[in-house]
Coordinates of C-alpha atoms (C1' of nucleotides) and ligand atoms in Angstrom, one line a residue:
Chain A
M1 CA 199.2 -73.5 34.3
K2 CA 202.8 -74.8 35.5
K3 CA 202.3 -76.5 38.9
K4 CA 204.8 -75.7 42.3
F5 CA 205.5 -78.8 43.9
T6 CA 207.9 -79.1 47.2
I7 CA 211.8 -80.5 47.0
S8 CA 210.2 -84.0 48.7
T9 CA 207.4 -84.7 46.4
E10 CA 209.8 -83.5 43.6
D11 CA 212.1 -86.2 44.8
Y12 CA 209.1 -88.8 45.5
L13 CA 208.4 -88.7 41.9
K14 CA 211.7 -88.7 40.6
T15 CA 212.5 -91.8 42.2
I16 CA 209.1 -93.2 41.8
Y17 CA 209.8 -92.5 37.7
E18 CA 212.9 -93.8 38.0
L19 CA 212.0 -97.3 39.5
T20 CA 209.6 -97.9 37.3
E21 CA 211.3 -96.9 34.0
N22 CA 213.3 -100.2 34.6
G23 CA 210.5 -102.2 35.4
E24 CA 210.7 -102.7 38.7
S25 CA 207.6 -101.7 40.7
A26 CA 207.6 -98.6 43.1
S27 CA 207.1 -100.4 46.3
T28 CA 207.0 -98.7 49.6
N29 CA 210.1 -100.2 50.6
A30 CA 212.1 -99.8 47.5
L31 CA 211.2 -96.1 47.6
A32 CA 211.8 -96.3 51.5
Q33 CA 215.7 -97.1 50.5
K34 CA 216.1 -95.2 47.4
L35 CA 214.8 -92.2 49.3
K36 CA 216.7 -93.1 52.5
I37 CA 213.7 -92.4 54.4
S38 CA 211.5 -94.8 56.9
A39 CA 209.1 -96.8 55.1
P40 CA 205.9 -95.3 57.6
S41 CA 206.8 -92.1 56.1
V42 CA 206.6 -93.0 52.5
T43 CA 203.4 -94.9 53.1
G44 CA 202.7 -91.3 54.4
M45 CA 203.3 -89.2 51.5
I46 CA 202.2 -91.4 48.6
K47 CA 199.1 -91.2 50.4
K48 CA 199.2 -87.2 50.1
L49 CA 200.6 -87.5 46.7
A50 CA 197.3 -89.7 45.7
S51 CA 194.9 -87.2 47.0
A52 CA 196.3 -84.2 45.4
K53 CA 194.6 -82.8 43.3
P54 CA 195.2 -83.4 40.3
A55 CA 196.5 -86.8 41.6
L56 CA 200.2 -87.2 41.0
V57 CA 200.2 -91.3 41.9
E58 CA 198.1 -94.4 41.7
Y59 CA 198.0 -95.9 44.9
Q60 CA 196.3 -99.2 46.2
K61 CA 197.1 -100.6 49.6
H62 CA 200.3 -102.7 49.9
Q63 CA 200.4 -102.6 46.0
G64 CA 203.2 -99.7 45.5
V65 CA 202.2 -96.6 43.3
T66 CA 202.6 -95.7 39.7
L67 CA 202.7 -92.5 38.7
T68 CA 199.6 -90.5 36.6
R69 CA 200.1 -88.4 34.1
E70 CA 200.8 -85.3 36.0
G71 CA 202.9 -87.5 38.0
K72 CA 205.1 -88.2 35.3
R73 CA 205.1 -84.8 33.7
A74 CA 206.4 -83.6 36.9
A75 CA 209.0 -86.4 37.0
L76 CA 210.7 -85.4 34.0
E77 CA 210.7 -81.9 34.4
V78 CA 212.9 -82.8 37.3
I79 CA 215.0 -85.4 35.5
R80 CA 215.4 -82.8 32.7
H81 CA 216.7 -80.4 35.4
H82 CA 218.9 -83.0 36.6
R83 CA 220.8 -84.3 33.8
L84 CA 220.9 -81.4 32.1
L85 CA 222.6 -79.6 34.8
E86 CA 225.2 -82.7 35.3
A87 CA 226.1 -81.8 31.7
W88 CA 226.2 -78.1 32.3
L89 CA 228.5 -78.5 35.5
V90 CA 230.8 -81.2 33.2
Q91 CA 231.1 -78.5 30.3
T92 CA 231.4 -75.0 32.1
L93 CA 232.4 -75.4 35.7
G94 CA 235.3 -78.7 34.7
Y95 CA 233.2 -81.4 37.1
S96 CA 233.7 -84.9 36.6
W97 CA 231.3 -87.4 36.4
D98 CA 231.6 -89.0 39.5
E99 CA 230.8 -85.8 41.0
V100 CA 227.9 -83.9 39.1
H101 CA 225.2 -86.0 41.2
E102 CA 225.3 -84.4 44.6
E103 CA 225.1 -80.9 43.0
A104 CA 222.2 -81.7 40.6
E105 CA 220.6 -83.2 43.0
R106 CA 220.0 -79.5 45.2
L107 CA 220.1 -77.1 42.1
E108 CA 217.1 -79.2 40.2
H109 CA 214.4 -78.6 42.5
V110 CA 215.3 -74.5 42.5
I111 CA 216.3 -73.8 39.0
S112 CA 213.6 -71.6 37.1
E113 CA 212.3 -72.9 33.3
D114 CA 214.2 -69.7 32.0
F115 CA 217.7 -71.0 33.3
E116 CA 216.8 -74.2 32.2
Q117 CA 216.5 -73.1 28.4
R118 CA 219.4 -71.1 29.0
I119 CA 221.9 -73.5 30.0
A120 CA 220.2 -76.2 27.4
A121 CA 220.6 -73.8 24.5
A122 CA 224.1 -72.9 25.5
M123 CA 225.0 -76.8 25.6
G124 CA 223.4 -76.6 22.0
H125 CA 220.5 -79.3 23.6
P126 CA 222.3 -82.2 24.4
T127 CA 220.5 -84.9 24.4
R128 CA 222.7 -87.2 26.9
D129 CA 223.8 -86.6 30.3
P130 CA 227.4 -87.2 31.4
H131 CA 226.6 -90.7 32.5
G132 CA 225.0 -91.1 28.8
E133 CA 221.9 -91.1 30.8
L134 CA 218.8 -89.4 28.0
I135 CA 217.6 -86.2 28.9
P136 CA 213.8 -85.7 28.8
T137 CA 213.3 -83.0 25.5
A138 CA 211.8 -79.3 26.1
D139 CA 208.8 -80.7 26.2
L140 CA 208.8 -83.2 28.2
K141 CA 209.2 -87.0 26.1
M142 CA 211.6 -89.2 27.4
P143 CA 213.3 -90.5 24.0
P144 CA 213.6 -93.9 23.8
E145 CA 216.5 -95.9 24.7
D146 CA 217.7 -99.2 22.8
S147 CA 220.4 -100.3 24.7
T148 CA 221.1 -103.4 26.7
P149 CA 222.5 -104.0 29.8
L150 CA 226.1 -105.4 29.7
S151 CA 224.8 -108.5 32.3
A152 CA 222.6 -109.4 29.1
L153 CA 225.4 -109.9 26.5
R154 CA 227.6 -113.5 26.3
P155 CA 230.9 -114.1 24.7
E156 CA 231.8 -112.7 21.3
Q157 CA 229.1 -110.1 21.7
S158 CA 230.3 -106.5 21.6
G159 CA 228.9 -103.0 21.5
T160 CA 229.8 -99.6 22.8
I161 CA 228.8 -98.4 26.1
Q162 CA 225.9 -96.1 25.9
C163 CA 224.9 -95.1 29.5
V164 CA 225.7 -96.0 33.2
K165 CA 223.4 -95.9 35.5
A166 CA 225.1 -95.1 38.8
A167 CA 225.3 -91.9 41.0
D168 CA 228.4 -93.8 43.6
T169 CA 231.2 -91.8 43.1
D170 CA 233.4 -94.7 43.6
L171 CA 231.8 -96.9 41.3
L172 CA 232.1 -94.1 39.0
R173 CA 235.7 -93.3 39.9
Y174 CA 236.7 -97.1 39.7
L175 CA 234.9 -97.3 36.2
E176 CA 236.4 -94.5 34.6
S177 CA 239.9 -95.7 35.7
L178 CA 238.7 -98.8 33.8
G179 CA 238.1 -97.1 30.4
L180 CA 234.5 -97.9 30.9
I181 CA 232.8 -94.9 30.1
P182 CA 230.1 -93.6 27.5
G183 CA 231.6 -94.4 23.9
A184 CA 234.0 -96.9 24.9
A185 CA 233.7 -100.2 22.5
I186 CA 233.6 -103.7 24.6
E187 CA 233.6 -106.9 23.5
V188 CA 232.8 -110.1 26.0
K189 CA 235.1 -112.6 26.1
D190 CA 233.9 -114.9 28.9
Y191 CA 231.3 -116.0 31.3
S192 CA 230.9 -117.8 34.3
P193 CA 227.7 -119.0 34.5
F194 CA 227.1 -119.0 38.5
D195 CA 228.6 -116.1 39.8
H196 CA 227.4 -114.4 36.5
N197 CA 231.0 -112.7 36.0
L198 CA 231.8 -111.2 32.5
T199 CA 235.1 -111.1 31.2
V200 CA 235.2 -108.0 29.2
K201 CA 237.7 -106.2 26.5
V202 CA 238.1 -103.0 26.6
G203 CA 240.7 -101.1 25.1
R204 CA 243.9 -103.0 25.5
K205 CA 242.5 -103.9 28.7
T206 CA 240.9 -107.0 29.6
V207 CA 238.5 -107.1 33.5
V208 CA 236.7 -109.0 35.0
L209 CA 233.2 -107.6 36.5
G210 CA 230.3 -109.2 38.4
L211 CA 226.9 -108.4 38.3
N212 CA 226.6 -105.4 40.7
V213 CA 229.0 -103.8 37.8
T214 CA 227.8 -105.4 34.8
S215 CA 223.7 -104.3 35.4
K216 CA 224.8 -101.1 35.7
I217 CA 226.5 -100.6 32.1
F218 CA 224.3 -100.3 29.5
I219 CA 225.5 -101.3 25.9
A220 CA 225.1 -100.1 22.1
M221 CA 224.8 -103.0 19.6
Chain B
M1 CA 233.4 -76.9 61.4
K2 CA 230.7 -75.8 58.6
K3 CA 227.3 -75.5 59.8
K4 CA 224.7 -76.1 57.9
F5 CA 221.4 -73.3 58.1
T6 CA 217.6 -73.6 56.5
I7 CA 216.9 -71.7 53.8
S8 CA 214.6 -69.5 56.4
T9 CA 217.3 -69.0 58.6
E10 CA 219.7 -68.4 55.6
D11 CA 217.3 -65.6 54.2
Y12 CA 216.5 -64.1 57.7
L13 CA 220.6 -63.3 58.8
K14 CA 221.1 -62.3 55.0
T15 CA 218.2 -59.7 55.5
I16 CA 219.2 -58.5 59.1
Y17 CA 222.8 -58.0 57.7
E18 CA 221.8 -56.0 54.9
L19 CA 219.7 -53.7 57.2
T20 CA 222.1 -53.5 59.8
E21 CA 224.8 -52.7 57.0
N22 CA 223.3 -49.7 56.0
G23 CA 222.7 -48.2 59.4
E24 CA 219.2 -48.8 59.7
S25 CA 218.4 -51.0 62.8
A26 CA 216.7 -55.2 62.1
S27 CA 213.8 -54.7 64.0
T28 CA 210.9 -57.0 63.9
N29 CA 208.6 -55.1 61.6
A30 CA 211.9 -54.1 59.3
L31 CA 212.3 -57.9 59.1
A32 CA 208.8 -58.7 58.3
Q33 CA 208.5 -56.3 55.4
K34 CA 211.9 -57.2 53.8
L35 CA 211.0 -61.3 54.3
K36 CA 207.5 -60.5 53.3
I37 CA 206.1 -62.6 56.4
S38 CA 204.3 -61.5 59.1
A39 CA 205.5 -59.5 62.2
P40 CA 204.5 -62.5 64.7
S41 CA 206.3 -64.8 62.5
V42 CA 209.4 -62.9 62.5
T43 CA 209.6 -62.5 66.7
G44 CA 209.2 -66.2 67.0
M45 CA 212.3 -66.9 64.5
I46 CA 214.6 -64.6 66.0
K47 CA 213.8 -66.1 69.4
K48 CA 215.0 -68.9 68.0
L49 CA 218.2 -67.7 66.3
A50 CA 218.9 -65.7 69.4
S51 CA 219.0 -69.3 71.6
A52 CA 220.5 -71.3 69.1
K53 CA 224.2 -72.8 70.1
P54 CA 225.7 -71.0 68.9
A55 CA 223.6 -67.6 68.7
L56 CA 223.6 -66.4 65.6
V57 CA 221.5 -62.8 66.4
E58 CA 221.2 -61.0 69.7
Y59 CA 217.9 -60.2 70.7
Q60 CA 216.3 -57.7 73.4
K61 CA 212.5 -57.7 73.5
H62 CA 211.4 -55.3 71.7
Q63 CA 215.1 -53.8 70.5
G64 CA 215.3 -55.5 67.4
V65 CA 218.2 -57.6 66.8
T66 CA 221.9 -57.7 65.5
L67 CA 224.0 -60.2 64.5
T68 CA 226.8 -62.4 66.5
R69 CA 229.9 -63.3 65.2
E70 CA 228.3 -66.6 64.1
G71 CA 225.3 -65.1 62.3
K72 CA 227.5 -62.7 60.5
R73 CA 229.6 -65.2 59.3
A74 CA 226.8 -67.3 58.0
A75 CA 225.1 -64.2 56.5
L76 CA 228.3 -63.3 54.5
E77 CA 228.7 -66.8 53.3
V78 CA 225.1 -66.5 51.9
I79 CA 225.7 -63.3 50.5
R80 CA 228.9 -64.0 49.0
H81 CA 227.1 -67.0 46.9
H82 CA 224.6 -64.3 45.8
R83 CA 226.4 -62.0 43.9
L84 CA 229.1 -64.5 42.9
L85 CA 225.6 -66.1 41.4
E86 CA 224.8 -62.6 39.6
A87 CA 227.5 -62.4 38.5
W88 CA 228.0 -65.4 37.1
L89 CA 224.4 -65.9 35.5
V90 CA 225.5 -62.7 33.8
Q91 CA 228.6 -63.8 32.6
T92 CA 227.9 -67.1 31.4
L93 CA 223.8 -67.2 30.8
G94 CA 223.6 -64.0 29.5
Y95 CA 220.9 -62.8 31.9
S96 CA 220.3 -58.8 32.2
W97 CA 221.1 -57.4 35.8
D98 CA 217.5 -56.8 36.3
E99 CA 216.8 -60.9 35.9
V100 CA 219.6 -62.6 38.2
H101 CA 218.2 -61.4 41.6
E102 CA 215.4 -63.8 42.0
E103 CA 217.2 -66.8 40.3
A104 CA 220.2 -65.9 42.9
E105 CA 218.0 -65.7 45.6
R106 CA 217.1 -69.6 45.4
L107 CA 220.7 -70.9 44.1
E108 CA 222.1 -69.3 47.0
H109 CA 220.7 -71.6 50.0
V110 CA 221.8 -75.0 47.6
I111 CA 225.7 -74.2 45.9
S112 CA 228.4 -76.1 47.6
E113 CA 231.5 -74.6 48.8
D114 CA 233.4 -76.3 45.5
F115 CA 230.9 -75.2 43.2
E116 CA 231.4 -71.4 45.0
Q117 CA 235.3 -71.7 44.5
R118 CA 234.7 -72.9 40.9
I119 CA 232.7 -70.0 39.9
A120 CA 234.4 -67.6 41.2
A121 CA 237.6 -69.3 39.9
A122 CA 236.2 -69.2 36.5
M123 CA 235.1 -65.3 36.7
G124 CA 238.9 -64.3 37.8
H125 CA 237.4 -64.0 41.1
P126 CA 235.6 -61.0 41.0
T127 CA 234.7 -58.2 43.4
R128 CA 231.8 -56.9 42.8
D129 CA 228.3 -58.5 41.4
P130 CA 226.3 -56.9 38.2
H131 CA 224.9 -53.9 40.4
G132 CA 228.6 -53.0 41.5
E133 CA 227.8 -54.3 44.9
L134 CA 231.1 -55.5 46.9
I135 CA 231.5 -59.8 47.1
P136 CA 232.7 -60.4 50.3
T137 CA 235.9 -62.3 50.3
A138 CA 236.9 -66.2 50.6
D139 CA 237.6 -66.3 54.4
L140 CA 234.0 -64.0 54.3
K141 CA 235.4 -60.5 55.0
M142 CA 233.1 -57.3 53.4
P143 CA 236.0 -55.2 51.8
P144 CA 235.3 -51.3 52.6
E145 CA 233.1 -49.5 50.7
D146 CA 233.7 -45.6 50.1
S147 CA 231.0 -44.7 48.3
T148 CA 227.9 -42.2 48.7
P149 CA 224.7 -41.8 48.0
L150 CA 223.8 -39.8 45.3
S151 CA 221.1 -38.6 47.5
A152 CA 223.8 -36.9 49.8
L153 CA 225.5 -35.5 46.4
R154 CA 224.6 -31.1 45.9
P155 CA 225.3 -28.9 42.6
E156 CA 228.8 -29.0 41.0
Q157 CA 229.9 -32.5 42.7
S158 CA 230.5 -35.3 40.9
G159 CA 231.4 -39.0 40.2
T160 CA 230.9 -42.2 39.2
I161 CA 228.5 -44.8 39.5
Q162 CA 230.0 -47.3 42.0
C163 CA 226.9 -49.4 42.8
V164 CA 222.7 -49.8 43.0
K165 CA 221.2 -51.1 45.7
A166 CA 217.7 -52.6 44.1
A167 CA 216.1 -55.7 43.3
D168 CA 213.3 -54.6 41.8
T169 CA 213.5 -55.4 38.1
D170 CA 211.0 -52.1 36.9
L171 CA 214.0 -50.0 38.6
L172 CA 216.6 -51.3 37.3
R173 CA 215.1 -51.4 34.0
Y174 CA 214.1 -47.7 34.4
L175 CA 218.1 -47.0 35.2
E176 CA 219.7 -48.9 32.5
S177 CA 217.3 -47.2 30.4
L178 CA 218.9 -43.6 31.1
G179 CA 222.4 -45.0 31.4
L180 CA 222.4 -45.1 35.3
I181 CA 224.9 -47.9 35.5
P182 CA 228.1 -48.4 37.0
G183 CA 230.5 -47.2 35.9
A184 CA 229.1 -44.3 34.5
A185 CA 230.0 -40.5 34.8
I186 CA 227.4 -38.4 36.6
E187 CA 227.5 -34.6 37.4
V188 CA 224.9 -33.0 40.4
K189 CA 222.9 -29.7 38.4
D190 CA 220.3 -28.5 40.4
Y191 CA 219.1 -29.7 43.8
S192 CA 215.3 -29.0 45.0
P193 CA 215.7 -28.8 48.6
F194 CA 211.9 -29.4 49.4
D195 CA 211.1 -32.5 47.7
H196 CA 214.7 -33.8 47.6
N197 CA 214.8 -34.3 43.7
L198 CA 218.3 -33.7 42.3
T199 CA 219.0 -32.7 38.3
V200 CA 221.9 -35.2 36.9
K201 CA 223.7 -35.2 34.4
V202 CA 225.0 -38.5 33.1
G203 CA 226.6 -38.6 29.5
R204 CA 224.5 -36.1 26.6
K205 CA 221.2 -36.7 28.8
T206 CA 220.1 -35.0 31.8
V207 CA 217.5 -36.1 34.2
V208 CA 215.9 -35.3 37.6
L209 CA 215.9 -38.4 40.0
G210 CA 213.7 -38.3 43.3
L211 CA 215.0 -39.5 47.0
N212 CA 213.8 -43.1 46.2
V213 CA 216.2 -43.5 43.1
T214 CA 218.9 -41.2 44.5
S215 CA 219.1 -42.9 48.0
K216 CA 219.4 -46.6 46.1
I217 CA 222.7 -45.1 44.0
F218 CA 225.9 -45.3 45.2
I219 CA 228.6 -43.0 43.6
A220 CA 232.7 -42.8 44.0
M221 CA 234.2 -39.6 44.0
Chain C
dA1 C1' 201.4 -37.1 81.8
dA2 C1' 197.8 -38.8 79.6
dC3 C1' 196.5 -41.4 75.8
dA4 C1' 196.5 -42.8 71.0
dA5 C1' 198.9 -44.9 67.3
dA6 C1' 202.5 -47.5 65.8
dA7 C1' 205.3 -51.8 67.2
dT8 C1' 205.9 -55.7 69.2
dT9 C1' 205.0 -59.9 71.8
dT10 C1' 201.9 -64.0 73.2
dA11 C1' 198.7 -67.3 72.3
dG12 C1' 196.7 -70.5 69.7
dG13 C1' 196.7 -73.2 65.1
dA14 C1' 197.7 -74.8 60.5
dA15 C1' 201.2 -77.7 56.9
dT16 C1' 204.6 -80.5 56.1
dA17 C1' 207.8 -84.0 56.3
dC18 C1' 210.0 -86.5 59.2
dC19 C1' 210.2 -90.6 63.0
dT20 C1' 209.8 -94.7 66.5
dA21 C1' 206.9 -98.8 67.9
dA22 C1' 203.2 -101.6 67.3
dA23 C1' 199.4 -103.6 64.4
dT24 C1' 197.9 -105.7 60.3
dT25 C1' 198.6 -107.6 55.7
dT26 C1' 201.0 -110.1 52.2
dT27 C1' 204.2 -113.6 51.0
dA28 C1' 206.6 -117.5 51.3
dT29 C1' 208.2 -122.0 53.2
dG30 C1' 208.3 -126.2 55.1
Chain D
dC1 C1' 197.6 -125.2 54.4
dA2 C1' 199.6 -123.2 58.6
dT3 C1' 202.8 -120.5 59.9
dA4 C1' 206.9 -117.2 60.4
dA5 C1' 209.0 -114.0 57.9
dA6 C1' 208.9 -109.8 55.3
dA7 C1' 206.3 -105.6 53.7
dT8 C1' 203.1 -102.4 54.8
dT9 C1' 200.1 -99.8 57.1
dT10 C1' 199.0 -97.2 61.7
dA11 C1' 199.2 -95.0 65.9
dG12 C1' 201.2 -91.0 68.1
dG13 C1' 204.8 -87.9 67.9
dT14 C1' 208.5 -84.2 66.5
dA15 C1' 210.4 -80.1 64.3
dT16 C1' 210.0 -76.1 61.2
dT17 C1' 208.0 -72.3 59.6
dC18 C1' 204.6 -69.9 58.8
dC19 C1' 199.6 -68.0 60.0
dT20 C1' 195.5 -64.5 62.6
dA21 C1' 193.7 -62.2 66.7
dA22 C1' 194.3 -60.2 71.4
dA23 C1' 197.4 -58.3 74.7
dT24 C1' 201.4 -55.9 75.5
dT25 C1' 204.6 -52.3 75.1
dT26 C1' 206.7 -48.5 73.3
dT27 C1' 206.2 -44.0 71.2
dG28 C1' 205.0 -39.7 69.9
dT29 C1' 201.5 -35.9 70.6
dT30 C1' 198.7 -32.8 72.6
Ligands
MN1 MN1 216.8 -84.0 44.8
MN2 MN1 223.2 -88.9 35.7
MN3 MN1 217.1 -66.5 49.5
MN4 MN1 223.3 -57.9 43.2

DNA sequence: AACAAAATTTAGGAATACCTAAATTTTATG
DNA sequence: CATAAAATTTAGGTATTCCTAAATTTTGTT
């Protein structure tokens, strides 16, 4: 029953899931950029994924790809591994939230289902990773997420940071230094319509954040 | 400074180390058998390892291989990873000694030096893995081992089990059921010269062990 | 020493997953 | 709507690492 995929295949499926999850289309170029692989290589690979038996993606030339049932299953399996590993690295080995991504990126492909179960149980079956992102359940369903990007908030709106969708070490360290971490209460004070800057109060501090930052922070209200 | 090797390369170097460590020669066939790869594939690979810059093995046709300084370093790095991981899996995730090998076999190739240091520190820098095998030090020296194979002992000799050199799940479970684990005190009661069977007292039990078993158990006296 | 068996290497090939350069298709714009 | 720009695919390769079949070399035995 359990299919074994290559590391490449798993990274493609995971990336396709993450692109389409956010509403973006999983185009050749988008995949090439996220995976740091040339566009022609991506075309070749998605053809292979599309003609696998069973097919892992649906593909029509020049139209990008979507995951099939099988492809989505495989993607969620890898994402579950990744996020459980991140949580585990933070909780048991003292990694900080900006250090875990790279390590999990490699480990996610080699741990057994037994390992997955053991770390999940050891942590009491957490539902979110250190960045606040939802961990797919053991039966590979992604729980519903109800948060709003900070970039969509306007003055006088407030809430709590639910998750930060970023892997970049420097950005994560910067956000942490400002107290912009999951659980933090924030309130929008001002909005500049032309540059999309938001003035945000977090704790005692007030900071001005550009769209590059506000689009990656998700708020529960 | 740090070189990155492929998983295949690391498994070859580790296997060559383990064969030569025990005095056996790392012949094409021995490698093929241990790695479960065909003999022609092994010939091809050792040629590549020999012509790498810097060379990882010394190779003369029909004579097998030995590790160069560089090759030995790389082998010890992988072995350190493997044995630290085995210890970590047992101590923090409740794996038993017969379950850890497979998992460590895959993880050993993907963990960072940071991960290695963190688990070593978390365990208080252990010197032996769950099978009693020595863990190479952080500066990649293999500590000296002073144990004797049980197969070399004769009646009235006794000692303590230092390590069990085996990866086979069934054998390890069998040995554990007999109390033949590191730290156990044993005494040789009888020897059958023709079949090399040893009658050994361990705890309250007395068991007869063949060469297949006694050659894998190492005793400190 | 000659021959058979065993070990090893050579030859030829396959699968995976990348790449660059060039051609094609889609899309955006004046 | 024609054409330039952008996106995508096709064509042709490379690097790894594995395979089987056949040839060669070494080893062991009369
Ligand atoms: Mn990955
Ligand atoms: Mn994360
Ligand atoms: Mn391995
Ligand atoms: Mn071990």
